[in-house]
């Protein structure tokens, strides 16, 4: 009996000890949890602050990205296509030709022209035009034409290049062959879609006479001062004409056989008609030109063979033109206001 009482008492003490131990363990765990929580609070604050910083950085990056997109859109909007009709056109101008004019003055007036090329800075041009000018011994005429033609073309918002094709040597002047050379050489530099073949002594008076190509070959000189601003004759196709690359290739360009003055523009008109293309002209009130007075140049005497050549166009146009244009290229100089291409032709063949 005494033994069992002793065992019971011992077991009771053990239970109390276990209960106390459990209570102490719970208390220790609670204290530890509280201490750890106090220590983790600053860390949590740091984590929250870091999260806020990251979020703020992402928002800032998004803002910068949106701003960048907006800037790009603005730049693109500045380079939208130029309008069909330029807002800078002024209409008829009274032309003056100052005797003391210098090339430096013309360059100063056209600071955005470089190496004979111009691109409108405010928009993407709809038309890419090569101006081809045949030339020999007409420096003053060329200077006057450049003075007026550059601002004229810029007001029309064209992407353009001016090519002056200079004939060296002593053979007779061959305007048509020089124009073929200009076409071929200009295409080596850029993929022009329109070619304007322009006499050096004709200056346009009205910038509503738009220097672009059309669905058919265009003739610009409806009237000029020395003809009372009337068409020289029915069918006249000289002075300033425009053809697309496809149109010019279709007629095989100009004939190479017109040495001296006259006939080559009528030859081109016949080629155009043979291809069943109609000639287009601007309204007479805007297609007006001033012709700079000059005497007939030595080496550009009247071509006595022109009528004979014109009678043979239907038979010769396929073999006489771009595909038979041979020349010696002497130099290509990229001057500020124009590209100067100098060529030499061998002695002209006799007409059979």
mmCIF file of C-alpha atoms in Angstrom:
data_model
loop_
_atom_site.group_PDB
_atom_site.id
_atom_site.type_symbol
_atom_site.label_atom_id
_atom_site.label_comp_id
_atom_site.label_asym_id
_atom_site.label_seq_id
_atom_site.Cartn_x
_atom_site.Cartn_y
_atom_site.Cartn_z
ATOM 1 C CA UNK A 1 0.000 0.000 0.000
ATOM 2 C CA UNK A 2 2.772 2.351 0.962
ATOM 3 C CA UNK A 3 4.582 1.433 -2.266
ATOM 4 C CA UNK A 4 1.636 2.206 -4.465
ATOM 5 C CA UNK A 5 1.095 5.508 -2.726
ATOM 6 C CA UNK A 6 4.721 6.345 -3.345
ATOM 7 C CA UNK A 7 4.442 5.488 -7.057
ATOM 8 C CA UNK A 8 1.283 7.553 -7.415
ATOM 9 C CA UNK A 9 2.944 10.536 -5.758
ATOM 10 C CA UNK A 10 5.987 10.178 -8.008
ATOM 11 C CA UNK A 11 3.815 9.973 -11.139
ATOM 12 C CA UNK A 12 1.890 13.085 -10.030
ATOM 13 C CA UNK A 13 5.149 15.047 -9.681
ATOM 14 C CA UNK A 14 6.234 13.892 -13.124
ATOM 15 C CA UNK A 15 2.961 15.168 -14.658
ATOM 16 C CA UNK A 16 3.368 18.528 -12.973
ATOM 17 C CA UNK A 17 6.961 18.731 -14.227
ATOM 18 C CA UNK A 18 5.862 17.933 -17.763
ATOM 19 C CA UNK A 19 3.080 20.532 -17.570
ATOM 20 C CA UNK A 20 5.461 23.189 -16.295
ATOM 21 C CA UNK A 21 7.967 22.298 -18.994
ATOM 22 C CA UNK A 22 5.275 22.626 -21.656
ATOM 23 C CA UNK A 23 4.205 25.997 -20.245
ATOM 24 C CA UNK A 24 7.811 27.230 -20.306
ATOM 25 C CA UNK A 25 8.235 26.032 -23.880
ATOM 26 C CA UNK A 26 5.088 27.895 -24.966
ATOM 27 C CA UNK A 27 6.258 31.000 -23.143
ATOM 28 C CA UNK A 28 9.733 30.756 -24.774
ATOM 29 C CA UNK A 29 8.217 30.290 -28.194
ATOM 30 C CA UNK A 30 5.910 33.289 -27.679
ATOM 31 C CA UNK A 31 8.787 35.492 -26.545
ATOM 32 C CA UNK A 32 10.917 34.406 -29.503
ATOM 33 C CA UNK A 33 8.086 35.074 -31.943
ATOM 34 C CA UNK A 34 7.592 38.554 -30.517
ATOM 35 C CA UNK A 35 11.331 39.361 -30.706
ATOM 36 C CA UNK A 36 11.599 38.002 -34.256
ATOM 37 C CA UNK A 37 8.579 40.022 -35.309
ATOM 38 C CA UNK A 38 10.154 43.186 -33.956
ATOM 39 C CA UNK A 39 13.337 42.399 -35.893
ATOM 40 C CA UNK A 40 11.487 41.585 -39.139
ATOM 41 C CA UNK A 41 9.457 44.802 -39.178
ATOM 42 C CA UNK A 42 12.353 46.987 -40.426
ATOM 43 C CA UNK A 43 13.109 44.346 -43.070
ATOM 44 C CA UNK A 44 9.505 44.374 -44.149
ATOM 45 C CA UNK A 45 9.601 48.161 -44.364
ATOM 46 C CA UNK A 46 12.755 47.947 -46.486
ATOM 47 C CA UNK A 47 11.068 45.379 -48.746
ATOM 48 C CA UNK A 48 8.030 47.632 -49.126
ATOM 49 C CA UNK A 49 10.248 50.620 -49.918
ATOM 50 C CA UNK A 50 12.213 48.541 -52.448
ATOM 51 C CA UNK A 51 8.968 47.423 -54.071
ATOM 52 C CA UNK A 52 7.789 51.015 -54.242
ATOM 53 C CA UNK A 53 11.097 52.047 -55.847
ATOM 54 C CA UNK A 54 10.869 49.274 -58.433
ATOM 55 C CA UNK A 55 7.265 50.197 -59.219
ATOM 56 C CA UNK A 56 8.207 53.863 -59.493
ATOM 57 C CA UNK A 57 11.136 52.981 -61.792
ATOM 58 C CA UNK A 58 8.874 50.866 -64.006
ATOM 59 C CA UNK A 59 6.333 53.690 -64.182
ATOM 60 C CA UNK A 60 9.111 56.134 -65.014
ATOM 61 C CA UNK A 61 10.413 53.820 -67.742
ATOM 62 C CA UNK A 62 6.900 53.464 -69.131
ATOM 63 C CA UNK A 63 6.567 57.261 -69.125
ATOM 64 C CA UNK A 64 9.900 57.650 -70.909
ATOM 65 C CA UNK A 65 8.910 54.987 -73.435
ATOM 66 C CA UNK A 66 5.594 56.735 -74.097
ATOM 67 C CA UNK A 67 7.431 60.051 -74.420
ATOM 68 C CA UNK A 68 9.916 58.464 -76.817
ATOM 69 C CA UNK A 69 7.096 56.991 -78.905
ATOM 70 C CA UNK A 70 5.426 60.397 -78.958
ATOM 71 C CA UNK A 71 8.676 62.002 -80.132
ATOM 72 C CA UNK A 72 9.126 59.391 -82.872
ATOM 73 C CA UNK A 73 5.531 59.954 -83.952
ATOM 74 C CA UNK A 74 6.202 63.678 -84.100
ATOM 75 C CA UNK A 75 9.306 63.134 -86.239
ATOM 76 C CA UNK A 76 7.367 60.787 -88.511
ATOM 77 C CA UNK A 77 4.561 63.293 -88.795
ATOM 78 C CA UNK A 78 7.122 65.876 -89.931
ATOM 79 C CA UNK A 79 8.123 63.459 -92.670
ATOM 80 C CA UNK A 80 4.613 62.779 -93.915
ATOM 81 C CA UNK A 81 4.184 62.895 -97.663
ATOM 82 C CA UNK A 82 4.263 66.363 -99.171
ATOM 83 C CA UNK A 83 0.868 67.658 -100.346
ATOM 84 C CA UNK A 84 -0.162 67.295 -103.980
ATOM 85 C CA UNK A 85 0.033 71.085 -104.345
ATOM 86 C CA UNK A 86 2.752 72.868 -102.414
ATOM 87 C CA UNK A 87 1.641 75.699 -100.074
ATOM 88 C CA UNK A 88 4.756 77.689 -101.038
ATOM 89 C CA UNK A 89 3.767 78.467 -104.625
ATOM 90 C CA UNK A 90 3.619 82.184 -105.458
ATOM 91 C CA UNK A 91 2.536 82.138 -109.103
ATOM 92 C CA UNK A 92 4.003 84.452 -111.734
ATOM 93 C CA UNK A 93 7.331 86.127 -110.981
ATOM 94 C CA UNK A 94 8.979 89.087 -112.642
ATOM 95 C CA UNK A 95 12.353 87.745 -113.701
ATOM 96 C CA UNK A 96 15.488 89.846 -113.501
ATOM 97 C CA UNK A 97 18.973 88.986 -114.754
ATOM 98 C CA UNK A 98 21.708 90.898 -112.972
ATOM 99 C CA UNK A 99 24.802 91.364 -115.120
ATOM 100 C CA UNK A 100 27.130 91.129 -112.094
ATOM 101 C CA UNK A 101 25.594 87.901 -110.707
ATOM 102 C CA UNK A 102 28.131 85.369 -109.410
ATOM 103 C CA UNK A 103 27.932 81.650 -108.701
ATOM 104 C CA UNK A 104 28.789 82.341 -105.040
ATOM 105 C CA UNK A 105 25.702 84.554 -104.713
ATOM 106 C CA UNK A 106 23.461 81.812 -106.103
ATOM 107 C CA UNK A 107 25.035 79.257 -103.739
ATOM 108 C CA UNK A 108 24.433 81.560 -100.774
ATOM 109 C CA UNK A 109 20.757 81.848 -101.729
ATOM 110 C CA UNK A 110 20.394 78.046 -101.814
ATOM 111 C CA UNK A 111 22.063 76.703 -98.660
ATOM 112 C CA UNK A 112 20.031 73.472 -98.621
ATOM 113 C CA UNK A 113 21.243 72.388 -102.063
ATOM 114 C CA UNK A 114 24.256 70.067 -101.874
ATOM 115 C CA UNK A 115 26.034 68.455 -104.818
ATOM 116 C CA UNK A 116 23.190 69.504 -107.074
ATOM 117 C CA UNK A 117 20.595 67.718 -104.930
ATOM 118 C CA UNK A 118 17.707 68.991 -102.814
ATOM 119 C CA UNK A 119 15.175 67.242 -100.548
ATOM 120 C CA UNK A 120 12.330 69.186 -98.902
ATOM 121 C CA UNK A 121 13.147 69.192 -95.158
ATOM 122 C CA UNK A 122 9.535 69.422 -93.966
ATOM 123 C CA UNK A 123 8.016 66.420 -95.784
ATOM 124 C CA UNK A 124 8.713 63.411 -97.989
ATOM 125 C CA UNK A 125 8.558 64.463 -101.636
ATOM 126 C CA UNK A 126 6.064 62.690 -103.872
ATOM 127 C CA UNK A 127 8.208 63.219 -106.974
ATOM 128 C CA UNK A 128 11.879 62.479 -107.632
ATOM 129 C CA UNK A 129 12.963 64.534 -110.616
ATOM 130 C CA UNK A 130 16.221 64.759 -112.569
ATOM 131 C CA UNK A 131 16.702 67.995 -114.518
ATOM 132 C CA UNK A 132 18.945 67.396 -117.561
ATOM 133 C CA UNK A 133 20.521 70.498 -119.157
ATOM 134 C CA UNK A 134 22.630 70.238 -122.348
ATOM 135 C CA UNK A 135 25.445 72.780 -122.342
ATOM 136 C CA UNK A 136 28.374 74.263 -124.207
ATOM 137 C CA UNK A 137 29.737 77.825 -123.956
ATOM 138 C CA UNK A 138 26.660 79.170 -122.132
ATOM 139 C CA UNK A 139 28.058 79.868 -118.655
ATOM 140 C CA UNK A 140 26.102 83.093 -118.095
ATOM 141 C CA UNK A 141 22.833 81.515 -119.256
ATOM 142 C CA UNK A 142 23.462 78.566 -116.945
ATOM 143 C CA UNK A 143 24.051 80.932 -114.020
ATOM 144 C CA UNK A 144 20.770 82.774 -114.650
ATOM 145 C CA UNK A 145 18.860 79.509 -115.001
ATOM 146 C CA UNK A 146 20.304 78.127 -111.743
ATOM 147 C CA UNK A 147 19.465 81.381 -109.947
ATOM 148 C CA UNK A 148 15.771 81.057 -110.788
ATOM 149 C CA UNK A 149 15.319 77.302 -111.177
ATOM 150 C CA UNK A 150 16.522 76.229 -107.718
ATOM 151 C CA UNK A 151 13.989 78.302 -105.695
ATOM 152 C CA UNK A 152 11.323 77.493 -108.313
ATOM 153 C CA UNK A 153 11.790 73.738 -107.744
ATOM 154 C CA UNK A 154 12.106 74.099 -103.962
ATOM 155 C CA UNK A 155 8.776 75.921 -103.756
ATOM 156 C CA UNK A 156 7.245 72.929 -105.533
ATOM 157 C CA UNK A 157 8.583 70.610 -102.761
ATOM 158 C CA UNK A 158 10.348 68.300 -105.192
ATOM 159 C CA UNK A 159 13.190 65.910 -104.492
ATOM 160 C CA UNK A 160 15.392 66.913 -107.401
ATOM 161 C CA UNK A 161 18.872 66.870 -108.892
ATOM 162 C CA UNK A 162 20.285 69.124 -111.611
ATOM 163 C CA UNK A 163 22.641 67.567 -114.167
ATOM 164 C CA UNK A 164 24.496 69.803 -116.615
ATOM 165 C CA UNK A 165 25.844 67.780 -119.554
ATOM 166 C CA UNK A 166 28.762 69.602 -121.119
ATOM 167 C CA UNK A 167 29.968 68.717 -124.618
ATOM 168 C CA UNK A 168 33.726 69.008 -125.010
ATOM 169 C CA UNK A 169 35.671 68.720 -128.246
ATOM 170 C CA UNK A 170 35.204 70.411 -131.592
ATOM 171 C CA UNK A 171 32.374 68.390 -133.135
ATOM 172 C CA UNK A 172 29.050 70.109 -133.796
ATOM 173 C CA UNK A 173 26.735 70.500 -130.831
ATOM 174 C CA UNK A 174 24.432 67.512 -130.344
ATOM 175 C CA UNK A 175 21.679 68.484 -127.928
ATOM 176 C CA UNK A 176 19.734 65.233 -128.229
ATOM 177 C CA UNK A 177 22.720 62.989 -127.602
ATOM 178 C CA UNK A 178 23.694 65.077 -124.568
ATOM 179 C CA UNK A 179 20.194 64.535 -123.179
ATOM 180 C CA UNK A 180 20.557 60.769 -123.680
ATOM 181 C CA UNK A 181 23.870 60.929 -121.813
ATOM 182 C CA UNK A 182 22.247 62.897 -118.991
ATOM 183 C CA UNK A 183 19.516 60.290 -118.618
ATOM 184 C CA UNK A 184 21.996 57.391 -118.544
ATOM 185 C CA UNK A 185 24.438 59.082 -116.152
ATOM 186 C CA UNK A 186 21.752 60.388 -113.775
ATOM 187 C CA UNK A 187 20.402 56.852 -113.340
ATOM 188 C CA UNK A 188 23.844 55.772 -112.125
ATOM 189 C CA UNK A 189 23.396 58.086 -109.135
ATOM 190 C CA UNK A 190 19.720 57.720 -108.181
ATOM 191 C CA UNK A 191 16.554 55.867 -109.111
ATOM 192 C CA UNK A 192 14.853 58.911 -110.658
ATOM 193 C CA UNK A 193 11.241 58.439 -111.729
ATOM 194 C CA UNK A 194 10.923 61.614 -113.837
ATOM 195 C CA UNK A 195 13.299 63.326 -116.272
ATOM 196 C CA UNK A 196 12.961 66.927 -117.407
ATOM 197 C CA UNK A 197 15.019 67.839 -120.467
ATOM 198 C CA UNK A 198 15.667 71.554 -120.168
ATOM 199 C CA UNK A 199 17.276 74.106 -122.499
ATOM 200 C CA UNK A 200 19.739 76.384 -120.711
ATOM 201 C CA UNK A 201 18.268 79.611 -122.133
ATOM 202 C CA UNK A 202 14.631 79.094 -121.050
ATOM 203 C CA UNK A 203 13.602 80.293 -117.578
ATOM 204 C CA UNK A 204 10.123 79.439 -116.190
ATOM 205 C CA UNK A 205 8.062 82.421 -115.019
ATOM 206 C CA UNK A 206 5.300 80.762 -112.981
ATOM 207 C CA UNK A 207 5.837 78.101 -110.305
ATOM 208 C CA UNK A 208 2.329 76.686 -110.878
ATOM 209 C CA UNK A 209 3.982 75.190 -113.964
ATOM 210 C CA UNK A 210 4.710 72.046 -111.947
ATOM 211 C CA UNK A 211 7.872 70.176 -112.947
ATOM 212 C CA UNK A 212 6.572 66.626 -112.626
ATOM 213 C CA UNK A 213 5.802 63.819 -115.071
ATOM 214 C CA UNK A 214 2.338 62.608 -115.989
ATOM 215 C CA UNK A 215 0.582 59.629 -117.581
ATOM 216 C CA UNK A 216 1.835 60.925 -120.938
ATOM 217 C CA UNK A 217 4.953 62.878 -122.000
ATOM 218 C CA UNK A 218 4.693 66.556 -121.042
ATOM 219 C CA UNK A 219 5.654 69.670 -122.948
ATOM 220 C CA UNK A 220 6.038 72.762 -120.747
ATOM 221 C CA UNK A 221 6.875 75.631 -123.130
ATOM 222 C CA UNK A 222 3.389 76.612 -124.285
ATOM 223 C CA UNK A 223 4.518 80.229 -124.658
ATOM 224 C CA UNK A 224 7.659 82.315 -124.346
ATOM 225 C CA UNK A 225 8.470 85.982 -124.507
ATOM 226 C CA UNK A 226 10.051 85.959 -127.982
ATOM 227 C CA UNK A 227 6.937 84.358 -129.566
ATOM 228 C CA UNK A 228 4.389 86.572 -127.829
ATOM 229 C CA UNK A 229 3.702 83.732 -125.363
ATOM 230 C CA UNK A 230 2.154 81.590 -128.099
ATOM 231 C CA UNK A 231 3.043 78.033 -129.090
ATOM 232 C CA UNK A 232 5.787 78.262 -131.730
ATOM 233 C CA UNK A 233 3.914 75.924 -134.089
ATOM 234 C CA UNK A 234 1.400 73.100 -133.921
ATOM 235 C CA UNK A 235 3.158 70.013 -132.627
ATOM 236 C CA UNK A 236 6.049 71.952 -131.083
ATOM 237 C CA UNK A 237 7.746 69.686 -128.527
ATOM 238 C CA UNK A 238 10.969 71.530 -127.737
ATOM 239 C CA UNK A 239 12.566 73.648 -125.014
ATOM 240 C CA UNK A 240 11.451 71.832 -121.870
ATOM 241 C CA UNK A 241 9.912 68.342 -121.908
ATOM 242 C CA UNK A 242 9.282 65.683 -119.278
ATOM 243 C CA UNK A 243 9.090 61.906 -119.575
ATOM 244 C CA UNK A 244 9.042 59.175 -116.973
ATOM 245 C CA UNK A 245 11.771 56.570 -117.005
ATOM 246 C CA UNK A 246 9.367 54.094 -118.608
ATOM 247 C CA UNK A 247 8.154 56.561 -121.257
ATOM 248 C CA UNK A 248 11.686 57.565 -122.256
ATOM 249 C CA UNK A 249 12.823 53.948 -122.485
ATOM 250 C CA UNK A 250 9.727 53.081 -124.534
ATOM 251 C CA UNK A 251 10.654 55.591 -127.282
ATOM 252 C CA UNK A 252 14.359 54.607 -127.054
ATOM 253 C CA UNK A 253 15.225 58.148 -125.961
ATOM 254 C CA UNK A 254 16.369 60.809 -128.416
ATOM 255 C CA UNK A 255 18.062 60.183 -131.728
ATOM 256 C CA UNK A 256 21.855 60.526 -131.618
ATOM 257 C CA UNK A 257 22.142 61.781 -135.204
ATOM 258 C CA UNK A 258 21.072 65.441 -134.992
ATOM 259 C CA UNK A 259 24.303 67.454 -135.212
ATOM 260 C CA UNK A 260 23.772 71.208 -135.062
ATOM 261 C CA UNK A 261 20.533 73.124 -134.473
ATOM 262 C CA UNK A 262 17.028 71.782 -135.092
ATOM 263 C CA UNK A 263 14.965 68.665 -135.650
ATOM 264 C CA UNK A 264 15.694 66.534 -132.577
ATOM 265 C CA UNK A 265 12.608 67.686 -130.625
ATOM 266 C CA UNK A 266 10.330 66.915 -133.615
ATOM 267 C CA UNK A 267 11.997 63.513 -133.858
ATOM 268 C CA UNK A 268 11.102 62.840 -130.219
ATOM 269 C CA UNK A 269 7.495 63.925 -130.822
ATOM 270 C CA UNK A 270 7.240 61.427 -133.708
ATOM 271 C CA UNK A 271 8.609 58.666 -131.464
ATOM 272 C CA UNK A 272 6.009 59.533 -128.836
ATOM 273 C CA UNK A 273 3.201 59.361 -131.396
ATOM 274 C CA UNK A 274 4.518 56.061 -132.787
ATOM 275 C CA UNK A 275 4.054 54.634 -129.288
ATOM 276 C CA UNK A 276 0.501 56.031 -129.253
ATOM 277 C CA UNK A 277 1.243 58.323 -126.313
ATOM 278 C CA UNK A 278 -0.470 61.712 -126.191
ATOM 279 C CA UNK A 279 1.432 64.901 -125.334
ATOM 280 C CA UNK A 280 0.259 66.785 -122.241
ATOM 281 C CA UNK A 281 0.635 70.543 -121.677
ATOM 282 C CA UNK A 282 -0.022 72.795 -118.664
ATOM 283 C CA UNK A 283 -2.461 75.716 -119.043
ATOM 284 C CA UNK A 284 -1.128 78.480 -121.284
ATOM 285 C CA UNK A 285 -1.394 81.097 -118.525
ATOM 286 C CA UNK A 286 1.178 79.271 -116.358
ATOM 287 C CA UNK A 287 3.374 77.538 -118.988
ATOM 288 C CA UNK A 288 5.245 80.772 -119.786
ATOM 289 C CA UNK A 289 9.008 81.204 -120.218
ATOM 290 C CA UNK A 290 11.531 83.966 -120.663
ATOM 291 C CA UNK A 291 14.099 83.155 -123.312
ATOM 292 C CA UNK A 292 17.484 84.748 -122.610
ATOM 293 C CA UNK A 293 18.638 86.464 -125.765
ATOM 294 C CA UNK A 294 21.712 85.036 -127.501
ATOM 295 C CA UNK A 295 23.257 84.665 -130.928
ATOM 296 C CA UNK A 296 23.638 81.282 -132.611
ATOM 297 C CA UNK A 297 26.777 79.600 -131.256
ATOM 298 C CA UNK A 298 29.684 78.564 -133.430
ATOM 299 C CA UNK A 299 29.429 74.798 -133.771
ATOM 300 C CA UNK A 300 25.635 74.860 -133.486
ATOM 301 C CA UNK A 301 24.771 75.898 -137.008
ATOM 302 C CA UNK A 302 21.448 74.913 -138.513
ATOM 303 C CA UNK A 303 21.226 71.191 -139.272
ATOM 304 C CA UNK A 304 20.690 70.898 -143.035
ATOM 305 C CA UNK A 305 19.976 67.162 -142.750
ATOM 306 C CA UNK A 306 17.137 67.416 -140.255
ATOM 307 C CA UNK A 307 14.227 67.009 -142.685
ATOM 308 C CA UNK A 308 15.784 63.886 -144.156
ATOM 309 C CA UNK A 309 16.312 62.446 -140.667
ATOM 310 C CA UNK A 310 12.727 63.237 -139.672
ATOM 311 C CA UNK A 311 11.395 61.341 -142.682
ATOM 312 C CA UNK A 312 13.179 58.183 -141.484
ATOM 313 C CA UNK A 313 12.137 58.121 -137.806
ATOM 314 C CA UNK A 314 9.627 55.276 -138.183
ATOM 315 C CA UNK A 315 12.435 53.101 -139.588
ATOM 316 C CA UNK A 316 15.305 54.185 -137.350
ATOM 317 C CA UNK A 317 13.910 54.784 -133.855
ATOM 318 C CA UNK A 318 14.425 51.211 -132.640
ATOM 319 C CA UNK A 319 18.165 51.230 -133.381
ATOM 320 C CA UNK A 320 19.011 54.928 -132.988
ATOM 321 C CA UNK A 321 18.654 56.153 -129.410
ATOM 322 C CA UNK A 322 19.486 55.068 -125.879
ATOM 323 C CA UNK A 323 20.596 51.642 -127.067
ATOM 324 C CA UNK A 324 23.179 53.155 -129.455
ATOM 325 C CA UNK A 325 24.389 56.149 -127.439
ATOM 326 C CA UNK A 326 28.184 55.956 -127.322
ATOM 327 C CA UNK A 327 30.338 58.640 -125.707
ATOM 328 C CA UNK A 328 33.587 59.216 -123.891
ATOM 329 C CA UNK A 329 33.007 60.250 -120.292
ATOM 330 C CA UNK A 330 35.673 62.787 -119.366
ATOM 331 C CA UNK A 331 34.563 63.808 -115.861
ATOM 332 C CA UNK A 332 31.748 63.895 -113.312
ATOM 333 C CA UNK A 333 32.005 66.836 -110.915
ATOM 334 C CA UNK A 334 29.593 67.321 -108.011
ATOM 335 C CA UNK A 335 29.463 71.082 -107.712
ATOM 336 C CA UNK A 336 27.314 72.615 -104.939
ATOM 337 C CA UNK A 337 24.483 73.647 -107.294
ATOM 338 C CA UNK A 338 24.667 70.982 -109.995
ATOM 339 C CA UNK A 339 26.405 67.846 -111.196
ATOM 340 C CA UNK A 340 28.651 68.695 -114.152
ATOM 341 C CA UNK A 341 29.137 65.790 -116.561
ATOM 342 C CA UNK A 342 31.642 66.377 -119.363
ATOM 343 C CA UNK A 343 31.659 64.118 -122.424
ATOM 344 C CA UNK A 344 33.292 63.982 -125.826
ATOM 345 C CA UNK A 345 31.691 62.615 -128.981
ATOM 346 C CA UNK A 346 33.516 61.196 -131.969
ATOM 347 C CA UNK A 347 33.033 62.878 -135.372
ATOM 348 C CA UNK A 348 29.421 62.834 -136.469
ATOM 349 C CA UNK A 349 28.467 60.180 -139.044
ATOM 350 C CA UNK A 350 27.108 61.198 -142.440
ATOM 351 C CA UNK A 351 23.390 60.769 -143.031
ATOM 352 C CA UNK A 352 22.761 58.026 -145.581
#
